[in-house]
Short mmCIF file of C-alpha atoms and ligand atoms in Angstrom, two decimals:
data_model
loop_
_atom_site.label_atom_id
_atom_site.label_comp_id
_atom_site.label_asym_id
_atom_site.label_seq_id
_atom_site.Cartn_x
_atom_site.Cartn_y
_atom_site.Cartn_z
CA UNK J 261 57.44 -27.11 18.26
CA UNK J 262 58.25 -26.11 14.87
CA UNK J 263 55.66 -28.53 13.52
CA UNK J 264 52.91 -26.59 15.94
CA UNK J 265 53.27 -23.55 14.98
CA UNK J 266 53.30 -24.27 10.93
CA UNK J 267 50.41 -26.19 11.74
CA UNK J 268 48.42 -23.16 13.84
CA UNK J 269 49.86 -20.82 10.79
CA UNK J 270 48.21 -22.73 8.43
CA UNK J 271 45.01 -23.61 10.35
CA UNK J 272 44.70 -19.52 10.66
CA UNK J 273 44.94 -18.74 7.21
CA UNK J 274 41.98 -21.44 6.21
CA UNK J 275 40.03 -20.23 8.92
CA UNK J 276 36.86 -18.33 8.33
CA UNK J 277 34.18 -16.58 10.54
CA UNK J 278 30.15 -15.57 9.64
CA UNK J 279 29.15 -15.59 12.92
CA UNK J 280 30.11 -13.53 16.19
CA UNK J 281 30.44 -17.21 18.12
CA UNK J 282 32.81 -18.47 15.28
CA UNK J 283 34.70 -14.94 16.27
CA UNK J 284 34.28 -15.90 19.22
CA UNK J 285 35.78 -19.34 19.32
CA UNK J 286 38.78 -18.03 17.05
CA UNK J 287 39.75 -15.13 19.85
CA UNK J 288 39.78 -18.04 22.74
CA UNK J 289 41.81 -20.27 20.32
CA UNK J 290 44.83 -18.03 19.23
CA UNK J 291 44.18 -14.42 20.97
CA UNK J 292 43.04 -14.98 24.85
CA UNK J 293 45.59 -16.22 28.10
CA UNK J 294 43.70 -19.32 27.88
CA UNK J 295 44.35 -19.98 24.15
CA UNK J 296 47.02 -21.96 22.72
CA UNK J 297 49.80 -18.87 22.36
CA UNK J 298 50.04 -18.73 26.26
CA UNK J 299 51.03 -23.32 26.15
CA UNK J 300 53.58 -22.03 23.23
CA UNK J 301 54.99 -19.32 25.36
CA UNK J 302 55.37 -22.02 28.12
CA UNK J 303 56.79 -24.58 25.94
CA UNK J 304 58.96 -21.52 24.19
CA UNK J 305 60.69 -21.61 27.99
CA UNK J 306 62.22 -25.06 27.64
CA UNK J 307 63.57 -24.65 24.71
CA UNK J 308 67.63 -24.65 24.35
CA UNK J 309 69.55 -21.33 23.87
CA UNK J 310 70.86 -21.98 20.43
CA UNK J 311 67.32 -22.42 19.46
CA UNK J 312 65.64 -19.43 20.99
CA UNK J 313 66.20 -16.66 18.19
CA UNK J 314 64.93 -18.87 15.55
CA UNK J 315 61.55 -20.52 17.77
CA UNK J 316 61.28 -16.62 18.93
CA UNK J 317 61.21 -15.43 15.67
CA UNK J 318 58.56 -17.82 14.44
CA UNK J 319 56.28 -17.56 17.56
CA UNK J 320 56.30 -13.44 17.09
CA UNK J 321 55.41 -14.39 13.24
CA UNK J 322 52.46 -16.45 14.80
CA UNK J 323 51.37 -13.70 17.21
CA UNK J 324 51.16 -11.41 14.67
CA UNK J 325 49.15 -13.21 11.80
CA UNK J 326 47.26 -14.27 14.86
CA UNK J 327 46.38 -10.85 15.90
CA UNK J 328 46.18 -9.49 12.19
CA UNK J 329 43.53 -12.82 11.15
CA UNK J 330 41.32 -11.34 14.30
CA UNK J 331 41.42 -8.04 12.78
CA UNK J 332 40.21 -9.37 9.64
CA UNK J 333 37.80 -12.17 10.94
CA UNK J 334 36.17 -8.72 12.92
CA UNK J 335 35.24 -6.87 9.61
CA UNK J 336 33.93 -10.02 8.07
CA UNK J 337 31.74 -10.52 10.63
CA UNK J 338 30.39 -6.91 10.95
CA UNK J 339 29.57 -7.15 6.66
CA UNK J 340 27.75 -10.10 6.76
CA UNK J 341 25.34 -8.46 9.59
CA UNK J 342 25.24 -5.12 7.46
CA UNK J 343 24.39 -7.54 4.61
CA UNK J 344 21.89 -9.21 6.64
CA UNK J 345 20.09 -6.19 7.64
CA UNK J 346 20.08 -5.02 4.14
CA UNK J 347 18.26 -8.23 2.93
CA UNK J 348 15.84 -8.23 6.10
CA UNK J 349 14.07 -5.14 4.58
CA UNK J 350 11.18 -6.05 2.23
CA UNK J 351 11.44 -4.30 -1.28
CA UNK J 352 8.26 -5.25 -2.22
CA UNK J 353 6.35 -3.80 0.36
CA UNK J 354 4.40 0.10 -0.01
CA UNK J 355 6.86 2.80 0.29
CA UNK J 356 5.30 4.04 4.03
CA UNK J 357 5.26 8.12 3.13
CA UNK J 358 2.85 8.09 -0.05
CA UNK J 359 3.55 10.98 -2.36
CA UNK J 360 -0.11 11.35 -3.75
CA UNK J 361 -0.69 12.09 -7.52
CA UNK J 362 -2.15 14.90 -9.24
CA UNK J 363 -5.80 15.60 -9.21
CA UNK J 364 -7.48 14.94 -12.44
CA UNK J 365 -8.88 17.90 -12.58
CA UNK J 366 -5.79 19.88 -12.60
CA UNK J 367 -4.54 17.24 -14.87
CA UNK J 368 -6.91 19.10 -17.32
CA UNK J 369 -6.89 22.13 -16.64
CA UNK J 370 -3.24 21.71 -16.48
CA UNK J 371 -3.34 20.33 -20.09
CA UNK J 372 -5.95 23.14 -21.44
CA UNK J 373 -3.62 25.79 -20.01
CA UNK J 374 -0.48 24.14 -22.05
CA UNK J 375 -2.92 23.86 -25.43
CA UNK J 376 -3.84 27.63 -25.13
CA UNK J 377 -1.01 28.89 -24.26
CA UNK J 378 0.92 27.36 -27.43
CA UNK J 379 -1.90 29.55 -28.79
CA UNK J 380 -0.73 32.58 -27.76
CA UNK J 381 -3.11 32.79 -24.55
CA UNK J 382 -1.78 33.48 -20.97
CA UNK J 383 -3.90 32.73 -17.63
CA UNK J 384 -6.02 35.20 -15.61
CA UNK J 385 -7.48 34.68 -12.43
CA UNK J 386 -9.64 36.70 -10.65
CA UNK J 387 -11.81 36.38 -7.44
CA UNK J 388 -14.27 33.93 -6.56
CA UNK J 389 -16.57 36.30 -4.03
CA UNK J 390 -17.56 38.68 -6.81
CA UNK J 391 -19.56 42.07 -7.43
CA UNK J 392 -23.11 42.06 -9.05
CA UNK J 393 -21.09 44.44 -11.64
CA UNK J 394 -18.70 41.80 -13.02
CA UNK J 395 -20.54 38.94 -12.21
CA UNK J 396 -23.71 40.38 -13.69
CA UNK J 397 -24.18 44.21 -15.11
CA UNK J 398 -21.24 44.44 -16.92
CA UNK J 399 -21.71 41.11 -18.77
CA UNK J 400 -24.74 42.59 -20.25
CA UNK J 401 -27.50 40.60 -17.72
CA UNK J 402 -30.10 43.64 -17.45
CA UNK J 403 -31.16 44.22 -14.42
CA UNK J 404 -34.12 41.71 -13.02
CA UNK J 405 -33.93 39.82 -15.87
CA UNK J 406 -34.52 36.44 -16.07
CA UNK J 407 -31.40 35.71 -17.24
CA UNK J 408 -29.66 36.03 -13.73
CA UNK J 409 -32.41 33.52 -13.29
CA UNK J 410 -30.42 31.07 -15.94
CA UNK J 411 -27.60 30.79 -13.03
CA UNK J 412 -28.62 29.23 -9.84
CA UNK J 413 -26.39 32.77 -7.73
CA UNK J 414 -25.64 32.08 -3.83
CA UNK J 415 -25.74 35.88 -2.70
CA UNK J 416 -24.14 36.43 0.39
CA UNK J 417 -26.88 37.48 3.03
CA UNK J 418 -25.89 40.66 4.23
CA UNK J 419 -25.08 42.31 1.07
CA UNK J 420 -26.83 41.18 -1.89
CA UNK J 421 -24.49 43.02 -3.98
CA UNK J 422 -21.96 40.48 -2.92
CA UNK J 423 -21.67 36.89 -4.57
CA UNK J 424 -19.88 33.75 -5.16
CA UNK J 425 -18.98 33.99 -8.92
CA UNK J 426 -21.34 31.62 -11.03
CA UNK J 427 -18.79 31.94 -13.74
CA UNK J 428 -15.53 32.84 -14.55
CA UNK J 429 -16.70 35.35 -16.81
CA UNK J 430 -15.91 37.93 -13.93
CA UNK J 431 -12.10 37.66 -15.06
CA UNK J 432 -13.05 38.94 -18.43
CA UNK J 433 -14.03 42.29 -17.03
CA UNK J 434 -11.60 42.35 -14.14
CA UNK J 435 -9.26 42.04 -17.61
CA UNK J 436 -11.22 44.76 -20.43
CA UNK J 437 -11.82 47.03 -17.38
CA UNK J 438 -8.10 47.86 -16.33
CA UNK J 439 -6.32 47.26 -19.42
CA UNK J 440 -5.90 47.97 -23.23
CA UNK J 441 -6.48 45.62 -25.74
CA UNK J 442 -5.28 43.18 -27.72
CA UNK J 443 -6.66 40.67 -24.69
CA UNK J 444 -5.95 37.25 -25.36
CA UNK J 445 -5.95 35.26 -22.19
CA UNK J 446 -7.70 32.07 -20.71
CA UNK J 447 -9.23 32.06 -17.22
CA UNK J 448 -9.42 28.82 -15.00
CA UNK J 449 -11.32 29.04 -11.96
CA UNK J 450 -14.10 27.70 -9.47
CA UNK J 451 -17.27 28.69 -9.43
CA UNK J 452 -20.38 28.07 -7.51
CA UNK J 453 -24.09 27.30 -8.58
CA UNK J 454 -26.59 27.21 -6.04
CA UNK J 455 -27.87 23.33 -7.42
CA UNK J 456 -28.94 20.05 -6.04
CA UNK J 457 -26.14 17.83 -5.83
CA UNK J 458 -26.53 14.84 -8.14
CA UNK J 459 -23.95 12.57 -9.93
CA UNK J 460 -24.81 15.01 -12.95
CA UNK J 461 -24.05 18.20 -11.19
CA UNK J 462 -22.68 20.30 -8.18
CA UNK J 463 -23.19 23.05 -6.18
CA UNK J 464 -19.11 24.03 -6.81
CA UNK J 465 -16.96 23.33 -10.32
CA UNK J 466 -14.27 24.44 -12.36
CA UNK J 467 -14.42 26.46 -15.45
CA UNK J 468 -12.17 27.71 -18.14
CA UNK J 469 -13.31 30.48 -20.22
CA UNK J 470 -11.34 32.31 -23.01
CA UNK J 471 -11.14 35.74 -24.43
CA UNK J 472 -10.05 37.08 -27.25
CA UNK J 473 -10.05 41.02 -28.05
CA UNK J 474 -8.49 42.53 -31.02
CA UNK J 475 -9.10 44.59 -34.53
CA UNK J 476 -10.76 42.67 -36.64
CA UNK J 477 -11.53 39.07 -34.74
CA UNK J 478 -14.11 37.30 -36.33
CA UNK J 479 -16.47 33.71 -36.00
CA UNK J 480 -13.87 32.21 -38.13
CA UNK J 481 -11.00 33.44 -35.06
CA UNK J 482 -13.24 31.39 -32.69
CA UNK J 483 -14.21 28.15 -35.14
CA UNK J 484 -10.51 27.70 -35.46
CA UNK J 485 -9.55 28.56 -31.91
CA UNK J 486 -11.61 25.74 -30.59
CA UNK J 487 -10.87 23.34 -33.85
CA UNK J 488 -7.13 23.26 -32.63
CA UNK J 489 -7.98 23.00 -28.80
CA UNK J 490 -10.70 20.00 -29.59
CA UNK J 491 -8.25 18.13 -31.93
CA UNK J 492 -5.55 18.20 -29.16
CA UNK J 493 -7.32 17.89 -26.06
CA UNK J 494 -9.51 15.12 -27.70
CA UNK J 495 -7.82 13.23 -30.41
CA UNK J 496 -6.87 14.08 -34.14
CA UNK J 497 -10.30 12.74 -35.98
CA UNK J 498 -12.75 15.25 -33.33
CA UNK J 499 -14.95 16.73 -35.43
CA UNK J 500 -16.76 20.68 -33.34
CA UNK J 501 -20.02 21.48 -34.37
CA UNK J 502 -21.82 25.05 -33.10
CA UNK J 503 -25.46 24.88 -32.30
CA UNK J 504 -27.29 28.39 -32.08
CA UNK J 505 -27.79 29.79 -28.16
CA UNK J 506 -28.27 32.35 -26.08
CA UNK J 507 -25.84 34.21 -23.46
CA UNK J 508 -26.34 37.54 -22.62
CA UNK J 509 -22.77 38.40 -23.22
CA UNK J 510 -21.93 37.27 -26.34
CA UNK J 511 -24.22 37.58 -29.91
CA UNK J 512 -24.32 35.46 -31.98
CA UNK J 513 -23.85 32.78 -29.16
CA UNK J 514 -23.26 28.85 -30.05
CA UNK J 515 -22.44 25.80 -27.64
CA UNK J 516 -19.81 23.81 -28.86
CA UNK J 517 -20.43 20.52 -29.68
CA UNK J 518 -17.33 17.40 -30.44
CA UNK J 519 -18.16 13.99 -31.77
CA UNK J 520 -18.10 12.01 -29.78
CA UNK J 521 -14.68 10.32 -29.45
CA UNK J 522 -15.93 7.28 -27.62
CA UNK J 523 -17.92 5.61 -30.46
CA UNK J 524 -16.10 7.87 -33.01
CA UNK J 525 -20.13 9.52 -33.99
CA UNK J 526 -21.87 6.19 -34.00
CA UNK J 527 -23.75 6.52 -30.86
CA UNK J 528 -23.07 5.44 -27.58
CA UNK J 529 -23.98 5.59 -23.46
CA UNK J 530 -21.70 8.84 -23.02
CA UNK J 531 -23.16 10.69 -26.18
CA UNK J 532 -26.78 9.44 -25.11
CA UNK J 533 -26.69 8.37 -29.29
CA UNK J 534 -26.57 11.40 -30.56
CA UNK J 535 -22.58 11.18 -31.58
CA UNK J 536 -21.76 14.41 -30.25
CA UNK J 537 -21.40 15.32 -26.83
CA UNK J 538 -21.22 19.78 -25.65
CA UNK J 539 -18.17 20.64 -24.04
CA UNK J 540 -19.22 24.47 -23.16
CA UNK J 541 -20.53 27.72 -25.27
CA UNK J 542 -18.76 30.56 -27.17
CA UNK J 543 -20.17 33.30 -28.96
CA UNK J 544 -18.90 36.70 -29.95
CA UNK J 545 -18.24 39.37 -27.16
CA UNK J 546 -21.31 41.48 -27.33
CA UNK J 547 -20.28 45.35 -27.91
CA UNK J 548 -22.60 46.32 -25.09
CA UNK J 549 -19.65 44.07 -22.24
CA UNK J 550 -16.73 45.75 -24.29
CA UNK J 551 -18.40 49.22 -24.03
CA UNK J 552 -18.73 48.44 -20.24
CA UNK J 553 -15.28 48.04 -19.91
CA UNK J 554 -14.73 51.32 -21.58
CA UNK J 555 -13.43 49.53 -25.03
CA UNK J 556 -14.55 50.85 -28.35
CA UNK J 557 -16.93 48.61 -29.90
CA UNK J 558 -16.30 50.29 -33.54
CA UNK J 559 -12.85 49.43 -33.58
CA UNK J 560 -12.51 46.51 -31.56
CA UNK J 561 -14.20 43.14 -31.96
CA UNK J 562 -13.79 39.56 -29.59
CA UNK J 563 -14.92 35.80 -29.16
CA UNK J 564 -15.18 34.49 -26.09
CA UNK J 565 -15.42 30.54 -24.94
CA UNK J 566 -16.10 28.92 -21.60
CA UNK J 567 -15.72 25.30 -20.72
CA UNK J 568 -16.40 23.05 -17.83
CA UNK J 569 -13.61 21.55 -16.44
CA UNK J 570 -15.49 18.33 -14.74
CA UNK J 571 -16.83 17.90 -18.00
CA UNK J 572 -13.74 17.41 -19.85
CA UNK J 573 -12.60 15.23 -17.16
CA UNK J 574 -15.78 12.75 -17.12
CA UNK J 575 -15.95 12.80 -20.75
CA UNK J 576 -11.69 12.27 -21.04
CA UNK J 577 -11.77 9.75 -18.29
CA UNK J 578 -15.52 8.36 -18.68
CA UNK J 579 -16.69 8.85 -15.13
CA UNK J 580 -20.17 8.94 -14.28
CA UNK J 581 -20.52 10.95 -10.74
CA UNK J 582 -19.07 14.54 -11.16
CA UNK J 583 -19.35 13.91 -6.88
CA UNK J 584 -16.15 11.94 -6.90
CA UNK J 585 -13.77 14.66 -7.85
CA UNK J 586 -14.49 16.52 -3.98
CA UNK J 587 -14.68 13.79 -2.30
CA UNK J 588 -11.15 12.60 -1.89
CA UNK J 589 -11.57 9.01 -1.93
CA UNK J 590 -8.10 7.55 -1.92
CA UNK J 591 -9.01 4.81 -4.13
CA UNK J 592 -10.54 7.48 -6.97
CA UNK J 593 -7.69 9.76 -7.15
CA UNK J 594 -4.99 7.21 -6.44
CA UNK J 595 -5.67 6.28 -10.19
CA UNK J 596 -4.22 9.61 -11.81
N1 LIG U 635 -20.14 31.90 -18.86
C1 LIG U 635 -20.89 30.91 -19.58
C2 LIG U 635 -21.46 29.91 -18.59
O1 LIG U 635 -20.97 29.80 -17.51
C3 LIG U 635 -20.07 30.20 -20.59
C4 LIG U 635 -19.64 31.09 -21.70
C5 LIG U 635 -18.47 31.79 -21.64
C6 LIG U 635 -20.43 31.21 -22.84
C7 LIG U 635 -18.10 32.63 -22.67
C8 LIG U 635 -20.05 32.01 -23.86
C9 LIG U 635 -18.90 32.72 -23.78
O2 LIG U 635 -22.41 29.23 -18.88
#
């Protein structure tokens, strides 16, 4: 008997389980009536008296490391399935809830924000169904001139004195109009342009414009405004050039040109071989828009700057159909 029961002792502490039928087969062996602690027990029975306290004693010992083993083989068991469940899930595949990414164009407008205002420029916004007043009259576009003409307006039907903004210009007198100067703000926004939709242009884009209102601001103010913004928006080596125009809000007026950072000025596709490529237009604040906003002309002087946010993008990212940034294809934007 002694023999036996060394042997079971031993035989449980080799034993090991991975599988609930290896549990299984352990519980009928040492644990269940039909196992082989119920033929000790019996055996136990014909054993002499003197013997009984010491077989007794060694049979509980059994019962016990039986019973603890089971406890043990149990936990094994329930790791290696928590294990296996663990390696049943695929790593490798898509994360099911997809988080997005950020639009490229707020990328930039993010980024022209963050260049202007280590410039000392915060952001205005104003609203995008505008006035004729700040849209128009105020910005210095006489009445039935043809310069309204220049900017393709959707009026609203019912009230032609009611429009969707064809620039953010509006924000500039929304800004003179209720405050004092210094002004020195930027102004992101949409605006609308009643065009034919090609992969050139769209009937709705983004703009930034800038404004900049104190004593004494000259061309040299703007020149080196838009210098530092080109530089850091476009690379280190970006030369800006200013070509002579015409805005009815601004005099002198200039569109600003950069080389173009593709071919470095030596001509290529995006710059159509020129080497320089426009990126928006500028010009001084002409006294007539700061005299509308009831700011004297004499004393105070301004540049102001407006840039096309699609533009910047295209140019930035060299994409050819300003149509993709509305149309939410997946596999577009899933590449910012
Ligand atoms: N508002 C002009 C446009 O939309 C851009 C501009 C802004 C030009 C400010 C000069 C100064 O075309």
């Amino acid at each position: 008997m002694k023999e036996k029961i060394d042997e079971y002792l031993q035989e449980i502490d080799s034993l090991k389980a991975n599988t609930k039928d290896e549990l299984e087969q352990f519980r009928l062996r040492f644990i269940s009536k039909k196992g082989v602690m119920t033929d000790l027990f019996q055996a136990f029975k014909e054993v002499p008296n003197e013997q009984k306290k010491e077989y007794g004693s060694q049979l509980n010992v059994l019962k016990e490391k039986a019973q603890e083993k089971f406890q043990e083989l149990i936990d094994e068991v329930n790791s290696v399935k928590a294990q296996d469940e663990a390696q049943s899930i695929d790593v490798t595949l898509p994360s099911p809830s997809n988080t997005g990414s950020i639009h490229p164009l707020t990328k930039t407008k993010n980024r022209v924000i963050q260049i202007f205002e280590r410039q000392g420029f915060s952001v205005a916004e104003g609203p995008e169904v505008e006035d004729d007043f700040h849209n128009f009259t105020a910005l210095n576009f006489p009445e039935n001139h043809p310069a309204r003409e220049m900017q393709d307006t959707y009026f609203i039907t019912k009230n032609p004195d009611t429009l969707l903004r064809t620039h953010t210009s509006n924000v500039q007198i929304r800004l003179m109009e209720h405050g004092k100067p210094p002004f020195r703000s930027i102004m992101p926004g949409r605006v609308y342009r009643n065009e034919a939709i090609s992969a050139r242009a769209h009937c709705f884009f983004n703009q930034v414009e800038g404004l900049y209102v104190d004593k004494k601001v000259s061309f040299k103010d703007l020149k080196q405004t838009l210098y530092h913004f080109s530089k850091e928006m476009f690379g280190k080596d970006t030369q800006v050039r200013f070509r002579p125009s015409y805005f009815p809000f601004t005099e002198p007026s200039a569109e600003i040109d950069i080389s173009c950072f593709i071919c470095k000025g030596d001509g290529c596709k995006i710059c159509k071989h020129t080497g320089w490529v426009e990126i928006g237009g500028s010009g001084m604040v002409d006294p007539n828009v700061l005299e509308a906003c009831g700011i004297d002309s004499g004393e105070y002087s301004g540049f102001a700057f407006g840039m096309g946010i699609e533009r910047i993008t295209m140019l930035k990212y060299q994409i050819d159909d300003i149509r993709l940034f509305s149309e939410n294809d997946m596999r577009f934007l899933s590449q910012f």
